[in-house]
Each structure stands twice: as C-alpha cells, then as structure tokens.
C-alpha cells in the first residue's frame, strides 16, 4: 500500500460583523476553513473492490462556522476525486473487471445549535 499523503489547510478567523454576518452587536464571530490533501493510493491494486473503488485521491474542502451569543451554525463540504481505479476481482469463481473513469464523491454537512 502506498502511504504518500500530504495536505494543508487555511483558516481565517473574523471579527464580529465580518464575512457576511448579520452584525456585531451580539458578540458573534466567524471562521472560514479551506483545505487540500492528496493521497497516492490507500489500497493496493490487488486489493481494490467495486464497493470502494478508490485509487489516488485529491480532496478539496471548505467550511464556514459562525458563533453568536445564542445561535451557532456551521456548514462544510469536501469534494473528493478518487482516481480512475482499475478493478480486477474474482469471487466464487466469477471474475469482474473494469475501470472507473469519473470517480467523484461529494460530502456535505452542517450543524445548528441554539440555546434557549
């Protein structure tokens, strides 16, 4: 298995009322995070299966979080390009062989927190 991986992220913390927040009078603050990572291949070619056909991976991520006096929220997304994985698998004397040309995965998430 190849274990070459690398990545970085950038974070920018704003002051109340910055980055599109509703205003600074409630003591809120915002945070933007951006990231990029690369992994040469998490799986050996001989062990790759159709249910998780990943090869080399490139991930681009972005998130935004805002914290107010009673309301906090955050949203984030990661777009992962999982390579053009070739699969050659035999199970119960049946052989399956193929290649994935466009192998993208999009992860989305968010949170909302309110104190009564």
JSON list of C-alpha atoms in Angstrom, two decimals:
[
{"chain": "A", "resi": 1, "resn": "UNK", "atom": "CA", "xyz": [0.00, 0.00, 0.00]},
{"chain": "A", "resi": 2, "resn": "UNK", "atom": "CA", "xyz": [1.30, 3.45, -0.89]},
{"chain": "A", "resi": 3, "resn": "UNK", "atom": "CA", "xyz": [1.33, 5.82, 2.03]},
{"chain": "A", "resi": 4, "resn": "UNK", "atom": "CA", "xyz": [2.36, 9.11, 0.42]},
{"chain": "A", "resi": 5, "resn": "UNK", "atom": "CA", "xyz": [-0.02, 11.71, 1.72]},
{"chain": "A", "resi": 6, "resn": "UNK", "atom": "CA", "xyz": [0.07, 15.43, 2.24]},
{"chain": "A", "resi": 7, "resn": "UNK", "atom": "CA", "xyz": [-2.25, 18.27, 2.94]},
{"chain": "A", "resi": 8, "resn": "UNK", "atom": "CA", "xyz": [-2.70, 21.73, 4.32]},
{"chain": "A", "resi": 9, "resn": "UNK", "atom": "CA", "xyz": [-5.49, 23.99, 5.46]},
{"chain": "A", "resi": 10, "resn": "UNK", "atom": "CA", "xyz": [-6.01, 27.71, 5.78]},
{"chain": "A", "resi": 11, "resn": "UNK", "atom": "CA", "xyz": [-8.12, 29.25, 8.49]},
{"chain": "A", "resi": 12, "resn": "UNK", "atom": "CA", "xyz": [-9.32, 32.83, 8.79]},
{"chain": "A", "resi": 13, "resn": "UNK", "atom": "CA", "xyz": [-10.98, 33.99, 11.98]},
{"chain": "A", "resi": 14, "resn": "UNK", "atom": "CA", "xyz": [-13.06, 37.13, 11.60]},
{"chain": "A", "resi": 15, "resn": "UNK", "atom": "CA", "xyz": [-14.24, 39.78, 13.95]},
{"chain": "A", "resi": 16, "resn": "UNK", "atom": "CA", "xyz": [-17.90, 40.32, 14.86]},
{"chain": "A", "resi": 17, "resn": "UNK", "atom": "CA", "xyz": [-19.85, 41.58, 11.88]},
{"chain": "A", "resi": 18, "resn": "UNK", "atom": "CA", "xyz": [-17.32, 40.42, 9.28]},
{"chain": "A", "resi": 19, "resn": "UNK", "atom": "CA", "xyz": [-17.64, 37.84, 6.47]},
{"chain": "A", "resi": 20, "resn": "UNK", "atom": "CA", "xyz": [-21.32, 38.47, 5.89]},
{"chain": "A", "resi": 21, "resn": "UNK", "atom": "CA", "xyz": [-22.58, 38.04, 9.45]},
{"chain": "A", "resi": 22, "resn": "UNK", "atom": "CA", "xyz": [-25.73, 39.85, 10.44]},
{"chain": "A", "resi": 23, "resn": "UNK", "atom": "CA", "xyz": [-24.00, 42.34, 12.72]},
{"chain": "A", "resi": 24, "resn": "UNK", "atom": "CA", "xyz": [-21.51, 42.69, 15.52]},
{"chain": "A", "resi": 25, "resn": "UNK", "atom": "CA", "xyz": [-23.73, 43.77, 18.40]},
{"chain": "A", "resi": 26, "resn": "UNK", "atom": "CA", "xyz": [-24.38, 40.20, 19.65]},
{"chain": "A", "resi": 27, "resn": "UNK", "atom": "CA", "xyz": [-20.69, 39.32, 20.09]},
{"chain": "A", "resi": 28, "resn": "UNK", "atom": "CA", "xyz": [-20.64, 36.78, 17.24]},
{"chain": "A", "resi": 29, "resn": "UNK", "atom": "CA", "xyz": [-17.57, 35.59, 15.40]},
{"chain": "A", "resi": 30, "resn": "UNK", "atom": "CA", "xyz": [-16.96, 33.71, 12.16]},
{"chain": "A", "resi": 31, "resn": "UNK", "atom": "CA", "xyz": [-14.39, 31.20, 10.94]},
{"chain": "A", "resi": 32, "resn": "UNK", "atom": "CA", "xyz": [-13.57, 30.09, 7.38]},
{"chain": "A", "resi": 33, "resn": "UNK", "atom": "CA", "xyz": [-11.51, 26.95, 6.79]},
{"chain": "A", "resi": 34, "resn": "UNK", "atom": "CA", "xyz": [-10.17, 25.74, 3.43]},
{"chain": "A", "resi": 35, "resn": "UNK", "atom": "CA", "xyz": [-8.13, 22.60, 2.83]},
{"chain": "A", "resi": 36, "resn": "UNK", "atom": "CA", "xyz": [-6.46, 20.45, 0.20]},
{"chain": "A", "resi": 37, "resn": "UNK", "atom": "CA", "xyz": [-4.99, 16.95, 0.57]},
{"chain": "A", "resi": 38, "resn": "UNK", "atom": "CA", "xyz": [-3.51, 14.27, -1.67]},
{"chain": "A", "resi": 39, "resn": "UNK", "atom": "CA", "xyz": [-3.03, 10.52, -1.10]},
{"chain": "A", "resi": 40, "resn": "UNK", "atom": "CA", "xyz": [-1.24, 8.43, -3.71]},
{"chain": "A", "resi": 41, "resn": "UNK", "atom": "CA", "xyz": [-3.41, 5.32, -3.08]},
{"chain": "A", "resi": 42, "resn": "UNK", "atom": "CA", "xyz": [-4.98, 3.95, 0.12]},
{"chain": "A", "resi": 43, "resn": "UNK", "atom": "CA", "xyz": [-5.42, 0.46, -1.37]},
{"chain": "A", "resi": 44, "resn": "UNK", "atom": "CA", "xyz": [-3.08, -1.86, -3.29]},
{"chain": "A", "resi": 45, "resn": "UNK", "atom": "CA", "xyz": [-4.24, -2.59, -6.85]},
{"chain": "A", "resi": 46, "resn": "UNK", "atom": "CA", "xyz": [-4.71, -6.29, -5.99]},
{"chain": "A", "resi": 47, "resn": "UNK", "atom": "CA", "xyz": [-7.00, -5.48, -3.01]},
{"chain": "A", "resi": 48, "resn": "UNK", "atom": "CA", "xyz": [-9.29, -2.91, -4.70]},
{"chain": "A", "resi": 49, "resn": "UNK", "atom": "CA", "xyz": [-13.01, -3.82, -4.82]},
{"chain": "A", "resi": 50, "resn": "UNK", "atom": "CA", "xyz": [-16.07, -2.47, -6.66]},
{"chain": "A", "resi": 51, "resn": "UNK", "atom": "CA", "xyz": [-17.79, -1.33, -3.46]},
{"chain": "A", "resi": 52, "resn": "UNK", "atom": "CA", "xyz": [-14.96, 1.15, -2.68]},
{"chain": "A", "resi": 53, "resn": "UNK", "atom": "CA", "xyz": [-13.05, 1.70, -5.94]},
{"chain": "A", "resi": 54, "resn": "UNK", "atom": "CA", "xyz": [-10.58, 4.36, -4.83]},
{"chain": "A", "resi": 55, "resn": "UNK", "atom": "CA", "xyz": [-7.16, 4.96, -6.33]},
{"chain": "A", "resi": 56, "resn": "UNK", "atom": "CA", "xyz": [-5.17, 8.14, -5.79]},
{"chain": "A", "resi": 57, "resn": "UNK", "atom": "CA", "xyz": [-7.22, 10.80, -4.00]},
{"chain": "A", "resi": 58, "resn": "UNK", "atom": "CA", "xyz": [-7.36, 14.59, -4.20]},
{"chain": "A", "resi": 59, "resn": "UNK", "atom": "CA", "xyz": [-9.64, 16.33, -1.70]},
{"chain": "A", "resi": 60, "resn": "UNK", "atom": "CA", "xyz": [-10.76, 19.97, -1.66]},
{"chain": "A", "resi": 61, "resn": "UNK", "atom": "CA", "xyz": [-12.63, 21.15, 1.44]},
{"chain": "A", "resi": 62, "resn": "UNK", "atom": "CA", "xyz": [-14.28, 24.31, 2.65]},
{"chain": "A", "resi": 63, "resn": "UNK", "atom": "CA", "xyz": [-16.21, 25.13, 5.81]},
{"chain": "A", "resi": 64, "resn": "UNK", "atom": "CA", "xyz": [-17.82, 28.17, 7.40]},
{"chain": "A", "resi": 65, "resn": "UNK", "atom": "CA", "xyz": [-18.75, 28.48, 11.06]},
{"chain": "A", "resi": 66, "resn": "UNK", "atom": "CA", "xyz": [-20.43, 31.30, 12.93]},
{"chain": "A", "resi": 67, "resn": "UNK", "atom": "CA", "xyz": [-20.90, 31.65, 16.68]},
{"chain": "A", "resi": 68, "resn": "UNK", "atom": "CA", "xyz": [-23.32, 34.07, 18.24]},
{"chain": "A", "resi": 69, "resn": "UNK", "atom": "CA", "xyz": [-24.49, 34.62, 21.79]},
{"chain": "A", "resi": 70, "resn": "UNK", "atom": "CA", "xyz": [-27.33, 32.04, 21.49]},
{"chain": "A", "resi": 71, "resn": "UNK", "atom": "CA", "xyz": [-27.08, 30.64, 17.95]},
{"chain": "A", "resi": 72, "resn": "UNK", "atom": "CA", "xyz": [-24.16, 28.76, 16.40]},
{"chain": "A", "resi": 73, "resn": "UNK", "atom": "CA", "xyz": [-24.04, 27.13, 12.97]},
{"chain": "A", "resi": 74, "resn": "UNK", "atom": "CA", "xyz": [-21.52, 25.55, 10.65]},
{"chain": "A", "resi": 75, "resn": "UNK", "atom": "CA", "xyz": [-21.61, 24.17, 7.10]},
{"chain": "A", "resi": 76, "resn": "UNK", "atom": "CA", "xyz": [-18.93, 22.30, 5.22]},
{"chain": "A", "resi": 77, "resn": "UNK", "atom": "CA", "xyz": [-18.23, 20.41, 2.02]},
{"chain": "A", "resi": 78, "resn": "UNK", "atom": "CA", "xyz": [-15.49, 18.15, 0.69]},
{"chain": "A", "resi": 79, "resn": "UNK", "atom": "CA", "xyz": [-15.13, 17.17, -2.96]},
{"chain": "A", "resi": 80, "resn": "UNK", "atom": "CA", "xyz": [-13.01, 14.06, -3.38]},
{"chain": "A", "resi": 81, "resn": "UNK", "atom": "CA", "xyz": [-11.61, 12.86, -6.70]},
{"chain": "A", "resi": 82, "resn": "UNK", "atom": "CA", "xyz": [-10.89, 9.16, -6.14]},
{"chain": "A", "resi": 83, "resn": "UNK", "atom": "CA", "xyz": [-8.85, 8.49, -9.27]},
{"chain": "A", "resi": 84, "resn": "UNK", "atom": "CA", "xyz": [-9.58, 6.25, -12.23]},
{"chain": "A", "resi": 85, "resn": "UNK", "atom": "CA", "xyz": [-9.43, 2.99, -10.31]},
{"chain": "A", "resi": 86, "resn": "UNK", "atom": "CA", "xyz": [-8.98, -0.25, -12.17]},
{"chain": "A", "resi": 87, "resn": "UNK", "atom": "CA", "xyz": [-10.69, -3.28, -10.59]},
{"chain": "A", "resi": 88, "resn": "UNK", "atom": "CA", "xyz": [-9.98, -6.94, -11.34]},
{"chain": "A", "resi": 89, "resn": "UNK", "atom": "CA", "xyz": [-11.75, -9.09, -8.76]},
{"chain": "A", "resi": 90, "resn": "UNK", "atom": "CA", "xyz": [-12.67, -12.79, -8.59]},
{"chain": "A", "resi": 91, "resn": "UNK", "atom": "CA", "xyz": [-15.20, -14.09, -6.07]},
{"chain": "A", "resi": 92, "resn": "UNK", "atom": "CA", "xyz": [-16.86, -17.52, -6.07]},
{"chain": "A", "resi": 93, "resn": "UNK", "atom": "CA", "xyz": [-15.29, -18.29, -9.47]},
{"chain": "A", "resi": 94, "resn": "UNK", "atom": "CA", "xyz": [-16.84, -15.16, -11.05]},
{"chain": "A", "resi": 95, "resn": "UNK", "atom": "CA", "xyz": [-14.45, -12.53, -12.41]},
{"chain": "A", "resi": 96, "resn": "UNK", "atom": "CA", "xyz": [-15.39, -8.84, -12.54]},
{"chain": "A", "resi": 97, "resn": "UNK", "atom": "CA", "xyz": [-13.07, -6.44, -14.31]},
{"chain": "A", "resi": 98, "resn": "UNK", "atom": "CA", "xyz": [-13.42, -2.75, -15.13]},
{"chain": "A", "resi": 99, "resn": "UNK", "atom": "CA", "xyz": [-12.24, 0.81, -14.70]},
{"chain": "A", "resi": 100, "resn": "UNK", "atom": "CA", "xyz": [-13.96, 3.89, -13.28]},
{"chain": "A", "resi": 101, "resn": "UNK", "atom": "CA", "xyz": [-13.42, 6.95, -15.47]},
{"chain": "A", "resi": 102, "resn": "UNK", "atom": "CA", "xyz": [-15.02, 9.69, -13.35]},
{"chain": "A", "resi": 103, "resn": "UNK", "atom": "CA", "xyz": [-14.90, 8.76, -9.69]},
{"chain": "A", "resi": 104, "resn": "UNK", "atom": "CA", "xyz": [-16.04, 11.75, -7.57]},
{"chain": "A", "resi": 105, "resn": "UNK", "atom": "CA", "xyz": [-17.59, 11.81, -4.10]},
{"chain": "A", "resi": 106, "resn": "UNK", "atom": "CA", "xyz": [-19.20, 14.90, -2.52]},
{"chain": "A", "resi": 107, "resn": "UNK", "atom": "CA", "xyz": [-19.54, 15.11, 1.26]},
{"chain": "A", "resi": 108, "resn": "UNK", "atom": "CA", "xyz": [-21.86, 17.78, 2.73]},
{"chain": "A", "resi": 109, "resn": "UNK", "atom": "CA", "xyz": [-22.56, 18.53, 6.37]},
{"chain": "A", "resi": 110, "resn": "UNK", "atom": "CA", "xyz": [-23.85, 21.11, 8.73]},
{"chain": "A", "resi": 111, "resn": "UNK", "atom": "CA", "xyz": [-24.80, 21.83, 12.34]},
{"chain": "A", "resi": 112, "resn": "UNK", "atom": "CA", "xyz": [-27.16, 24.24, 14.07]},
{"chain": "A", "resi": 113, "resn": "UNK", "atom": "CA", "xyz": [-27.13, 24.92, 17.80]},
{"chain": "A", "resi": 114, "resn": "UNK", "atom": "CA", "xyz": [-29.49, 27.26, 19.69]},
{"chain": "A", "resi": 115, "resn": "UNK", "atom": "CA", "xyz": [-29.55, 27.87, 23.44]},
{"chain": "A", "resi": 116, "resn": "UNK", "atom": "CA", "xyz": [-32.94, 28.61, 24.99]}
]
